[in-house]
Short mmCIF file of C-alpha atoms and ligand atoms in Angstrom, two decimals:
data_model
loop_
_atom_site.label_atom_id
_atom_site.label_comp_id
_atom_site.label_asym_id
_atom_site.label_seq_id
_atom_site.Cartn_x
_atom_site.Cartn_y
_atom_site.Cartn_z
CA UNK A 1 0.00 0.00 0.00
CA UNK A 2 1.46 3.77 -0.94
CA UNK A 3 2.79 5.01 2.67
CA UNK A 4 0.20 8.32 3.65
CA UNK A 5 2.05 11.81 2.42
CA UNK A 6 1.35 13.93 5.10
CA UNK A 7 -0.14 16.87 2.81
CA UNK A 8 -3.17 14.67 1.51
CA UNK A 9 -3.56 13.89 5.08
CA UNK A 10 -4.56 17.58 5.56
CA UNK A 11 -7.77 16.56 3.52
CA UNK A 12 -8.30 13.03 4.38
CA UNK A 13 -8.48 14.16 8.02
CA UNK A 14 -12.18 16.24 6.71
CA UNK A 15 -13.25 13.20 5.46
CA UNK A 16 -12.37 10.87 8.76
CA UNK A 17 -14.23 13.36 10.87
CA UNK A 18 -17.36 12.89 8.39
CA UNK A 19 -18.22 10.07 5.70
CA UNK A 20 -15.95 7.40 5.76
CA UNK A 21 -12.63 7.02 8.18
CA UNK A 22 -11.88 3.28 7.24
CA UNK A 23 -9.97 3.82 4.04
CA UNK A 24 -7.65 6.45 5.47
CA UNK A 25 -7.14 4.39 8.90
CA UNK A 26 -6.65 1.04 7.25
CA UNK A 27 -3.99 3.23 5.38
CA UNK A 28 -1.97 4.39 7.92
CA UNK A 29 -2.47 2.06 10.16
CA UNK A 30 -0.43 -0.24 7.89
CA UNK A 31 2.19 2.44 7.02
CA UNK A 32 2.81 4.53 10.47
CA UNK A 33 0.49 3.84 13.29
CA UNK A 34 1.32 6.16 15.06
CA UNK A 35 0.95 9.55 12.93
CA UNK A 36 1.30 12.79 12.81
CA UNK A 37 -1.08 15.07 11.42
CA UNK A 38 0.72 18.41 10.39
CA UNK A 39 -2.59 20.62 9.83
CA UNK A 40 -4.46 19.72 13.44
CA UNK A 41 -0.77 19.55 15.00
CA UNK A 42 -1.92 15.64 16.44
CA UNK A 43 -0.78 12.28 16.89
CA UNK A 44 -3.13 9.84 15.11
CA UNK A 45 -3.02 6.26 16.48
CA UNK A 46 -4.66 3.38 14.43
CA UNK A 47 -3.48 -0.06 15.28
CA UNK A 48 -4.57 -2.54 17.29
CA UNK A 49 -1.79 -2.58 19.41
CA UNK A 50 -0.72 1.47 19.49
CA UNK A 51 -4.26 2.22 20.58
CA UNK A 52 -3.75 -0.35 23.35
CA UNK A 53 -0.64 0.63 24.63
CA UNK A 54 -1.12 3.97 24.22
CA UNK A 55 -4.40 3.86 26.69
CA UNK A 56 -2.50 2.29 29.23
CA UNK A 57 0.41 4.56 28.98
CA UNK A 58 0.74 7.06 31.79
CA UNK A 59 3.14 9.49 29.66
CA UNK A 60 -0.50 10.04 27.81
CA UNK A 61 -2.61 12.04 30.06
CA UNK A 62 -6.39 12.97 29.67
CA UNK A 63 -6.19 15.69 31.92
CA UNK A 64 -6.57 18.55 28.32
CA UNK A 65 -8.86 20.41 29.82
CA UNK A 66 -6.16 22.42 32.31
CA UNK A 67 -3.98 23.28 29.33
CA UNK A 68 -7.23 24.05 27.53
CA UNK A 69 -8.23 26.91 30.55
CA UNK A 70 -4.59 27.59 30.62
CA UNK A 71 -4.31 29.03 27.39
CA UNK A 72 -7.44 31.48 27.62
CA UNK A 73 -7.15 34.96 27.52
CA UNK A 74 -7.84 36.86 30.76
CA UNK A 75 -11.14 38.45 30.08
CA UNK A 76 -12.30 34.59 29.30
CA UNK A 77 -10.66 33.14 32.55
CA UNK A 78 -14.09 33.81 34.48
CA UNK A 79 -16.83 32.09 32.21
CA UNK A 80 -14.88 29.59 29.88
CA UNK A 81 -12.41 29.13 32.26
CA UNK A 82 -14.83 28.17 35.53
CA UNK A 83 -16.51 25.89 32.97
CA UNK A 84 -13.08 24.54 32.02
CA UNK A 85 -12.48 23.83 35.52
CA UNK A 86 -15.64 21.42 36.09
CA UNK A 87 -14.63 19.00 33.17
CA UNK A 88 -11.24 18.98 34.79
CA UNK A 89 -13.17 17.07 37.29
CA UNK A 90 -14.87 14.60 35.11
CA UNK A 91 -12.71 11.58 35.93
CA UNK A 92 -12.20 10.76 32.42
CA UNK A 93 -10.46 14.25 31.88
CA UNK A 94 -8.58 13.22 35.26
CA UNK A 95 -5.29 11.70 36.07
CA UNK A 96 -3.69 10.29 39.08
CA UNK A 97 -3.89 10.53 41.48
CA UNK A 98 -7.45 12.36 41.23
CA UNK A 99 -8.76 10.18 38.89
CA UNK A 100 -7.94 6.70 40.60
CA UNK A 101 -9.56 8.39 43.68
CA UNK A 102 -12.85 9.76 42.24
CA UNK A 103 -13.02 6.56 40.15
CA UNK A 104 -12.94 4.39 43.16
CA UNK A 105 -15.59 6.53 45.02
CA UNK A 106 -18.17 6.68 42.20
CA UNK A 107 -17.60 2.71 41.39
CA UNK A 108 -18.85 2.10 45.12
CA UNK A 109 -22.20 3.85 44.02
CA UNK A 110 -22.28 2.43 40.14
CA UNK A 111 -22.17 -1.36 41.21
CA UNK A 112 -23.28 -4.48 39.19
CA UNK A 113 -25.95 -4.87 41.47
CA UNK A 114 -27.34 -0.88 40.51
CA UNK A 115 -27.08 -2.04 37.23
CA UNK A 116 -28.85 -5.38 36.88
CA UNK A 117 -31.61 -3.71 38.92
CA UNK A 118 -32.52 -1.32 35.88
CA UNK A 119 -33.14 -4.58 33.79
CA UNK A 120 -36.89 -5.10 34.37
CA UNK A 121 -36.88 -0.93 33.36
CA UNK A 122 -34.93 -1.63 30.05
CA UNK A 123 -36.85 -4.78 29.16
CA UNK A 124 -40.13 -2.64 29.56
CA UNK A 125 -38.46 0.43 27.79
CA UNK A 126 -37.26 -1.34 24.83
CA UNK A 127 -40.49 -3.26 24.08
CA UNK A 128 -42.49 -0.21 24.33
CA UNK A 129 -40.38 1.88 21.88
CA UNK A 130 -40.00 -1.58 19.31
CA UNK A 131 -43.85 -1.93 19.66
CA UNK A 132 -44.35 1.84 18.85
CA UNK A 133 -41.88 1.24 16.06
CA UNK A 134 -43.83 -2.08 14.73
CA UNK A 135 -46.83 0.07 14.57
CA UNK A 136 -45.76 2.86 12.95
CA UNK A 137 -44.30 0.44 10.07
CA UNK A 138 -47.10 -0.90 9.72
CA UNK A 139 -49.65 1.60 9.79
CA UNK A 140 -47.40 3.94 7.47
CA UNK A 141 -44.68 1.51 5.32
CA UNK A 142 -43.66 4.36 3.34
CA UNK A 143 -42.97 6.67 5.71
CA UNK A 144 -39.75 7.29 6.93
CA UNK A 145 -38.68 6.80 10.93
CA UNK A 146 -36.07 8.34 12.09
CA UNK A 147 -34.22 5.34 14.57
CA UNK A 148 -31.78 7.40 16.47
CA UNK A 149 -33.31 10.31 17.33
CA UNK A 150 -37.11 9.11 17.33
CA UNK A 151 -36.44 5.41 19.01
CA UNK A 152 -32.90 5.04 20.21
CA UNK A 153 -32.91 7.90 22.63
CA UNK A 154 -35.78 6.96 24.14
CA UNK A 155 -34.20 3.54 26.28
CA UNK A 156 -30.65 4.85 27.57
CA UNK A 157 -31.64 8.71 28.61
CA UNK A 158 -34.78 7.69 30.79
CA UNK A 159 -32.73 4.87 32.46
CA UNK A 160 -29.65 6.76 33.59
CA UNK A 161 -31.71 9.79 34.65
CA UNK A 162 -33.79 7.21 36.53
CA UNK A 163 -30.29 6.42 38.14
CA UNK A 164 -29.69 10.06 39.25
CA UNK A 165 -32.43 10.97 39.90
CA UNK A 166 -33.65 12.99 37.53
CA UNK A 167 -37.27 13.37 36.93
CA UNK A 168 -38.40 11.67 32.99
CA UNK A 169 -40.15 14.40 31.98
CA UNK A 170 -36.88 16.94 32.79
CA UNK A 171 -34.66 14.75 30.93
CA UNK A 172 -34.61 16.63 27.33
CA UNK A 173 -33.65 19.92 29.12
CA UNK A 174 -31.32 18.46 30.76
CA UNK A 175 -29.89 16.59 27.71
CA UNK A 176 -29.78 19.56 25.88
CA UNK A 177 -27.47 20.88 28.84
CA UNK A 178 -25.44 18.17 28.00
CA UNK A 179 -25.30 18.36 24.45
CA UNK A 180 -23.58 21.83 24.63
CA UNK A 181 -21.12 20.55 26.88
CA UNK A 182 -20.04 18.19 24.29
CA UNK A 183 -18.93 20.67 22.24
CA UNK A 184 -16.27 21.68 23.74
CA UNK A 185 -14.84 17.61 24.43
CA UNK A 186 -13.43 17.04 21.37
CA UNK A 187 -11.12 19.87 21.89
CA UNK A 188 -11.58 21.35 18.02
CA UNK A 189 -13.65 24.03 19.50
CA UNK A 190 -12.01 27.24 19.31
CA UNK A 191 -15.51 29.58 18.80
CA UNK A 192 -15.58 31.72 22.23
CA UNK A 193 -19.74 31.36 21.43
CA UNK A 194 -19.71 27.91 21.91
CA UNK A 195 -18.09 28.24 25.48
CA UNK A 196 -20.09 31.17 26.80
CA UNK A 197 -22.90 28.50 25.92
CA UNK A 198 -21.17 25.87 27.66
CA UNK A 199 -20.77 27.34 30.63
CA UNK A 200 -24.49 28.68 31.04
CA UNK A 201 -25.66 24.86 30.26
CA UNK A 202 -22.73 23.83 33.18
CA UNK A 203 -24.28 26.65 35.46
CA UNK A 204 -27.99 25.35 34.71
CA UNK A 205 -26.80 21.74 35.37
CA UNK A 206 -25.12 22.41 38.68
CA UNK A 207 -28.20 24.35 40.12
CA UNK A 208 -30.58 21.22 39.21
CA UNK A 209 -28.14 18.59 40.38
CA UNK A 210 -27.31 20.34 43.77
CA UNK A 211 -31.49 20.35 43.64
CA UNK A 212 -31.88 16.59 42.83
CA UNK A 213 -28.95 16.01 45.56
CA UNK A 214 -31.34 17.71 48.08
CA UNK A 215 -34.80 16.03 46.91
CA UNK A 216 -32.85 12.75 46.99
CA UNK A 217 -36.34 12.20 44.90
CA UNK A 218 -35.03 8.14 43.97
CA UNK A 219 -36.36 7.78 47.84
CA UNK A 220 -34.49 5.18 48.75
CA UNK A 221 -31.28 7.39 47.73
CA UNK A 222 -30.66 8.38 43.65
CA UNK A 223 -26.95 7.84 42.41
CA UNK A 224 -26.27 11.36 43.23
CA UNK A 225 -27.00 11.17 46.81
CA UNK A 226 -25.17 7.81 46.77
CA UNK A 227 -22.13 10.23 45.49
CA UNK A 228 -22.39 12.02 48.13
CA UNK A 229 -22.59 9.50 50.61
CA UNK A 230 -20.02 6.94 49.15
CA UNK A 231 -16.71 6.87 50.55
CA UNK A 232 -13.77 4.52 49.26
CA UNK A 233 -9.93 4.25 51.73
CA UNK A 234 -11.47 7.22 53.55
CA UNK A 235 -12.35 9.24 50.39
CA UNK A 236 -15.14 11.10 49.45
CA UNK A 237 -15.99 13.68 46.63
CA UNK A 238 -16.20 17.35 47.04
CA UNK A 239 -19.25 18.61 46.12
CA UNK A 240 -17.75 19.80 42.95
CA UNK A 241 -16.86 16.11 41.79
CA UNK A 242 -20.13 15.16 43.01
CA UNK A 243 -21.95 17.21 40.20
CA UNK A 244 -19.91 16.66 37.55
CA UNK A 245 -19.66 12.82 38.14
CA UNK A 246 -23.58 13.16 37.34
CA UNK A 247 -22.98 15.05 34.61
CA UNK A 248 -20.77 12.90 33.44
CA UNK A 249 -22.38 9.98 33.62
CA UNK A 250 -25.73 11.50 32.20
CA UNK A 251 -23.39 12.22 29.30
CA UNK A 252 -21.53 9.10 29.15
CA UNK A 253 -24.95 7.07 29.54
CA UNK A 254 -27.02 8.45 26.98
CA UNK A 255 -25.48 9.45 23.70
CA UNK A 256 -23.10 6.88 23.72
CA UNK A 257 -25.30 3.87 24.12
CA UNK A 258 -28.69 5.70 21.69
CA UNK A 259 -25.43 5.87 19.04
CA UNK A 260 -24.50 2.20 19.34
CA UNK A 261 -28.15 0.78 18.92
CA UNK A 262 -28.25 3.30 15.51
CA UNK A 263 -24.80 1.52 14.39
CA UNK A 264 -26.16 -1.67 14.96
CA UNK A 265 -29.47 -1.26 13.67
CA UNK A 266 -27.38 -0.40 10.57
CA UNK A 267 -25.03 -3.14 10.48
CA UNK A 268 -28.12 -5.59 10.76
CA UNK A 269 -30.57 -4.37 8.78
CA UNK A 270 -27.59 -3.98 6.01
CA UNK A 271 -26.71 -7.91 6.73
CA UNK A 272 -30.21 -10.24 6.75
CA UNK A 273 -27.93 -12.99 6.34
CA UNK A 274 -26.67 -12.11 10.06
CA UNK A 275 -29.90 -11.71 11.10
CA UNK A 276 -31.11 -14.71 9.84
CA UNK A 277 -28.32 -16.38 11.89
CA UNK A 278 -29.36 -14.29 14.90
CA UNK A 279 -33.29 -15.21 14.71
CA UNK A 280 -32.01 -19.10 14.61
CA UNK A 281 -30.57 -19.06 17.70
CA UNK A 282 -30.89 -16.39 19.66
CA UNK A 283 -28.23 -17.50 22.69
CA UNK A 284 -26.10 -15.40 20.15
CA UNK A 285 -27.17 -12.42 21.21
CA UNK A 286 -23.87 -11.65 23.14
CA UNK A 287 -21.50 -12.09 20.31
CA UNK A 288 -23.67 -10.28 17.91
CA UNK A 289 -23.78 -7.09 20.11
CA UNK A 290 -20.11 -7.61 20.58
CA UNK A 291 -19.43 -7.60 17.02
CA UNK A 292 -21.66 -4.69 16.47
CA UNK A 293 -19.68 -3.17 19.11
CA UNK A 294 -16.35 -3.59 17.02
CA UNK A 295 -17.56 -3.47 13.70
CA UNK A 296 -19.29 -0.09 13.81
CA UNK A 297 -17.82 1.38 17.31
CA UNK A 298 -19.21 4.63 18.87
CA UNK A 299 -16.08 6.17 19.31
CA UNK A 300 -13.70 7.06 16.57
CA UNK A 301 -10.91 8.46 19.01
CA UNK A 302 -10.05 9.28 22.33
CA UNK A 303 -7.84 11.99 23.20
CA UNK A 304 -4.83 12.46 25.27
CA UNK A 305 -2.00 14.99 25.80
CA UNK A 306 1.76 13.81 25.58
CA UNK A 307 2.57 14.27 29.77
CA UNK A 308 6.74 14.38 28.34
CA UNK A 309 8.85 13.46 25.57
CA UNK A 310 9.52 9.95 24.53
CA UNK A 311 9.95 7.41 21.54
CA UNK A 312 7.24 5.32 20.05
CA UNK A 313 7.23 3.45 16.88
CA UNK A 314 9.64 5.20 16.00
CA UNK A 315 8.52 8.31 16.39
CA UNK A 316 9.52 11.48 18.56
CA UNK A 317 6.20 12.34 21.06
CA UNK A 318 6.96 15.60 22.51
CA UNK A 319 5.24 17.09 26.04
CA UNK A 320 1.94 19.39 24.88
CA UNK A 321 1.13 17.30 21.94
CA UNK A 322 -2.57 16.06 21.13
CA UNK A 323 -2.60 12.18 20.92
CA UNK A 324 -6.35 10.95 19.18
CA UNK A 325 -6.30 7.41 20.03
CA UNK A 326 -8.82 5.33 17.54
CA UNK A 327 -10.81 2.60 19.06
CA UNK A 328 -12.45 2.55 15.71
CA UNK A 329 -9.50 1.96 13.98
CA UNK A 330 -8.19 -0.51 16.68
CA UNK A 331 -11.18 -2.52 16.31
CA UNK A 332 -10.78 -2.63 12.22
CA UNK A 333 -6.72 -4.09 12.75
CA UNK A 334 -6.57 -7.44 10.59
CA UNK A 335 -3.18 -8.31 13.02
CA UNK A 336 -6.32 -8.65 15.63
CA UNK A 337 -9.38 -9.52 13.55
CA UNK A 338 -9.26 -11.91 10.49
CA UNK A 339 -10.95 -10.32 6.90
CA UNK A 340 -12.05 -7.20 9.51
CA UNK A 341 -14.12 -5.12 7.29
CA UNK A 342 -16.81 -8.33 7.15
CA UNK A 343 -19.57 -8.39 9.91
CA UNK A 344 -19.72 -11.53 11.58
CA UNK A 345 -21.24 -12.36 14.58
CA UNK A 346 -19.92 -15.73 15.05
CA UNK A 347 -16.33 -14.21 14.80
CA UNK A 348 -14.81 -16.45 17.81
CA UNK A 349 -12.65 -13.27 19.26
CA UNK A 350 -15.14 -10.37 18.57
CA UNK A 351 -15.06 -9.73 22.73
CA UNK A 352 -11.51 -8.50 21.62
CA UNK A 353 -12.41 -5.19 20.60
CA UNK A 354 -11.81 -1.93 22.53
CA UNK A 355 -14.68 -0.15 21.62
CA UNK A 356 -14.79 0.84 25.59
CA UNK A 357 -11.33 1.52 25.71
CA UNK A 358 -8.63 -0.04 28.04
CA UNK A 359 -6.57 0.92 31.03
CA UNK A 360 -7.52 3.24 33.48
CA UNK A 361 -10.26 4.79 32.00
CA UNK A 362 -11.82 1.74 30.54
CA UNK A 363 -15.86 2.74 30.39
CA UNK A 364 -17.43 2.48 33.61
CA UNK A 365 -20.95 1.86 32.14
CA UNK A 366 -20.31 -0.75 30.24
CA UNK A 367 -22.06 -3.50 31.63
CA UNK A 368 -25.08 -0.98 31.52
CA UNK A 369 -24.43 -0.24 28.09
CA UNK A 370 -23.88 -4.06 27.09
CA UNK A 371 -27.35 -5.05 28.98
CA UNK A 372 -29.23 -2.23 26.77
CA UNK A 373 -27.43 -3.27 23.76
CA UNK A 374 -28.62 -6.52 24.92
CA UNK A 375 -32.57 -6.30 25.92
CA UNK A 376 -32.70 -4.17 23.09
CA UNK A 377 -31.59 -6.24 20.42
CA UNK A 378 -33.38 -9.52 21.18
CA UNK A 379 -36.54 -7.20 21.62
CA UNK A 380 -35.61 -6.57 18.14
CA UNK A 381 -35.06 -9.70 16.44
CA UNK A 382 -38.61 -10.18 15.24
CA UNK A 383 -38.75 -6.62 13.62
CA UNK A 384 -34.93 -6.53 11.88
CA UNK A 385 -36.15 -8.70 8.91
CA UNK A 386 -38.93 -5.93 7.98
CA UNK A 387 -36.68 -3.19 8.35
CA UNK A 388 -35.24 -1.47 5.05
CA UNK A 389 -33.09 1.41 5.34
CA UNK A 390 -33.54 4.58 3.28
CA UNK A 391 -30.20 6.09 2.83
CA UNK A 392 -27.37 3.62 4.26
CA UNK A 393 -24.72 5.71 3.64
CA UNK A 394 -26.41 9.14 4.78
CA UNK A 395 -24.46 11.81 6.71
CA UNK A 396 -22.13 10.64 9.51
CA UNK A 397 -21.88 13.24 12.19
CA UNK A 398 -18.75 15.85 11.46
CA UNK A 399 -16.68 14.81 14.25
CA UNK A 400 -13.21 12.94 15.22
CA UNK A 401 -14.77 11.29 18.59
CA UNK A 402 -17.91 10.34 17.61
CA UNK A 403 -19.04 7.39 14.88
CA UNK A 404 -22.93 8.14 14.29
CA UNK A 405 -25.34 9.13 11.22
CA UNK A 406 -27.08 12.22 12.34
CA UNK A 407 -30.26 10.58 11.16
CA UNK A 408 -30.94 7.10 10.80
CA UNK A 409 -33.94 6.70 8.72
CA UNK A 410 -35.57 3.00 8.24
CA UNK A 411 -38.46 2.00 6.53
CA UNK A 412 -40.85 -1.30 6.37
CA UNK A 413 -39.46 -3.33 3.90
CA UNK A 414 -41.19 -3.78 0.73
CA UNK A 415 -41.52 -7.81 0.11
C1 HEM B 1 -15.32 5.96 29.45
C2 HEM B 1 -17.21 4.15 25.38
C3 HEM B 1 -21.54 3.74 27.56
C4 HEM B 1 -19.75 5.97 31.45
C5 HEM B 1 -15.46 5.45 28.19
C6 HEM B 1 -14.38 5.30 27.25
C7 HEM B 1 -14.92 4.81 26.10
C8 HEM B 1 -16.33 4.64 26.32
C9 HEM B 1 -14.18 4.50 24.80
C10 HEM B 1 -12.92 5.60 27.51
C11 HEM B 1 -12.61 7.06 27.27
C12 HEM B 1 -11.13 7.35 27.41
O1 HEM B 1 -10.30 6.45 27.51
O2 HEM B 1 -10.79 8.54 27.38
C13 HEM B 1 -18.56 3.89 25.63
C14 HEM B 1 -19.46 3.28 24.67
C15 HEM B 1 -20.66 3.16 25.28
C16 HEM B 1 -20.53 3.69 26.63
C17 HEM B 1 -19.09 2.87 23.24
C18 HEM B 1 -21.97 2.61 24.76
C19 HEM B 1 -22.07 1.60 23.94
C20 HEM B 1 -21.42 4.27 28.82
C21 HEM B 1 -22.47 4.31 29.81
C22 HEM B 1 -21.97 4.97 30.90
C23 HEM B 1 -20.60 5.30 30.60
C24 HEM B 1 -23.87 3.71 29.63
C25 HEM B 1 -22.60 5.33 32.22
C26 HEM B 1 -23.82 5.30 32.53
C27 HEM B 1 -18.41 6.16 31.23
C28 HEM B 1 -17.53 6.83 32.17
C29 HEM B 1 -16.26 6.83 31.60
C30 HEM B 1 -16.39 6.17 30.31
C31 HEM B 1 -17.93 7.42 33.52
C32 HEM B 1 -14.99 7.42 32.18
C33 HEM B 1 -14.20 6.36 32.90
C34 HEM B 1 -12.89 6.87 33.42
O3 HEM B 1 -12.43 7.92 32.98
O4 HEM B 1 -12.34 6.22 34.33
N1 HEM B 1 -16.64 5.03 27.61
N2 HEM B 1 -19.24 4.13 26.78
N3 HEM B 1 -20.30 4.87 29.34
N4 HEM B 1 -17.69 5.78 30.13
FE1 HEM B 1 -18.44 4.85 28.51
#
């Protein structure tokens, strides 16, 4: 394969954060995986391996944020910067020792048991939104649906605000608090608009947290006033951690997971053959979200900051630099995954991917995420075979960190 020339990089890169990543990624991943983009001054890191590594190295720190509210002009220090200095408190902008700390305190309140609790809520959630979905098929076959934002963000959004404590019918505001957070995460965002909105959605989100903290309105104690509570070697979380913990996790819970049940909708209703494997025997509902998990994975990169200089593959890292580590890529490697561009769900080591990262900031939620994957799909499996989709290749969000169509529109098949 021709080796990547850094200036058609420059334009590639447009095209990674939009349509189609795979061809560029399977191309340097085989040339240089670990690469440096000249026009967004980053580290690209594609491989299998590098992406591994590189999560688990502490020389890469996800702490971004402090160099971030470091670099802002004075007059900006009061708004952007206090809103800089909450997401330095979201663990997975942390490093040790804070993170390992606030991470251990927040695990004692996020347990297994929390989790398998919500399952009777997710079984009920899913079948009402697939039995809406069934209906509308059928009563309008021509009519476009969109899945992602009229279906998929309807299961994971009500169940982690039912964790915190949030009231269902608050739970758009307060996603829409959280979506203009995210613009400032995948650290691209250099439009001082965008960050005085930021920090008024951050103020707003505090105020109804500290309120919800209060209210402890779960009854027998929410997640948040389990945060509070919660204590790990003598630890506990300011008050400040406390919130944005909850934001966090409101963040973390929703989009993420209402993305991956798009991608796999996609992958399925693009493969009937899979499906028709699925339907046969559904005890293969594990490896099949597993392999929609690696074949189509939520998050194209993760970032880091190089903590100090040092060598790897063979190239020179130096402190400051941005590192975008690609689980998507990772999970596309054919040194880890035979013929990996085919969708497979009896591939024997799909459970190999890293779609939830590794190390120290390996996902939190995702045994939560895996059990809505889960109740989802096999709520599904009697509705994927009528499902067509209108535009399979239809526009993919303009972003490095996310993988997601902005719209996923389905139809009932015509047979
Ligand atoms: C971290 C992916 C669902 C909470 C991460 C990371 C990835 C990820 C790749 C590592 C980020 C990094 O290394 O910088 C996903 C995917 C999901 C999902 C693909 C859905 C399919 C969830 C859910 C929750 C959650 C449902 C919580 C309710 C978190 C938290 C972290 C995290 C708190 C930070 C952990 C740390 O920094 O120690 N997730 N996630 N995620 N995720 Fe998830």
């Amino acid at each position: 394969m021709d080796p990547v020339q850094t200036e058609d990089v420059t334009d590639i890169l447009g095209d990674v954060c939009t349509q189609s990543p795979y061809a560029y990624f399977d191309a340097l991943r085989s040339h240089e995986p670990v690469h440096w983009n000249a026009r967004h001054r980053a580290w690209l890191i594609t491989s299998h391996a590098a992406v591994s590594e590189g999560l688990r190295n502490p020389k890469l720190l996800s702490n971004r944020m402090k160099k971030l509210r470091e670099s802002l002009a004075p007059d900006k220090q009061a708004t952007v910067g206090r809103t800089l200095r909450l997401l330095e408190d979201w663990m997975v902008f942390q490093d040790n020792p804070d993170h390992k700390r606030v991470r251990s305190v927040v695990q004692k309140a996020f347990t297994p048991q929390v989790v398998l609790r919500l399952e009777d809520d997710i079984r009920a959630l899913a079948r009402e939104q697939v039995a809406l979905l069934r209906r509308r098929l059928q009563q309008e076959p021509g009519k476009p649906i969109d899945l992602l934002n009229e279906i998929a963000y309807e299961i994971p959004g009500p169940i982690i605000c039912k964790m915190l404590g949030v009231p269902p019918e608050d739970r758009y505001q307060f996603i829409a608090w959280t979506e203009e957070v995210s613009s400032v995460i995948g650290g691209f965002a250099d439009d001082p608009e965008r960050y005085e909105k930021t920090h008024a959605a951050v103020t707003s989100l505090e105020a109804y947290l500290t309120t919800v903290i209060a209210q402890d309105r779960g009854g027998e104690g929410n997640l948040m006033a389990q945060l509070v509570a919660a204590e790990a070697d003598g630890e506990r979380l300011s008050r400040s951690e406390v919130i944005a913990s909850g934001i966090l996790l409101l963040f973390a819970g929703n989009r993420t997971t209402s993305c991956m049940i798009a991608n796999g909708v996609r992958a399925l209703a693009s493969h009937p053959e899979q499906v028709a494997l699925l339907r046969a025997d559904p005890t293969r509902i594990n490896a099949a979200v597993e392999e929609i998990l690696r074949w189509e994975s939520h998050t194209k990169a993760t970032v880091r900051i190089v903590g100090e200089d040092f060598e790897w593959h063979g190239q020179q890292l130096r402190a400051g630099q941005r590192v975008f580590l690609s689980p998507l890529s990772a999970n596309r490697d054919p040194a880890m995954f035979e013929d990996p561009a085919r969708f497979d769900i009896g591939r024997p080591n799909a459970q190999r991917h890293i779609a939830f990262g590794t190390g120290v900031h390996l996902c939190l939620g995702m045994s939560l995420a895996r059990l809505e994957l889960r109740i989802f799909f096999a709520e599904m499996l009697d509705t994927l075979p009528h499902l067509q989709l209108v535009d399979p290749d239809g526009q993919w969000l303009s972003s490095i960190v996310s993988r997601v169509q902005r719209e996923l529109w389905i139809t009932a098949r015509s047979s």
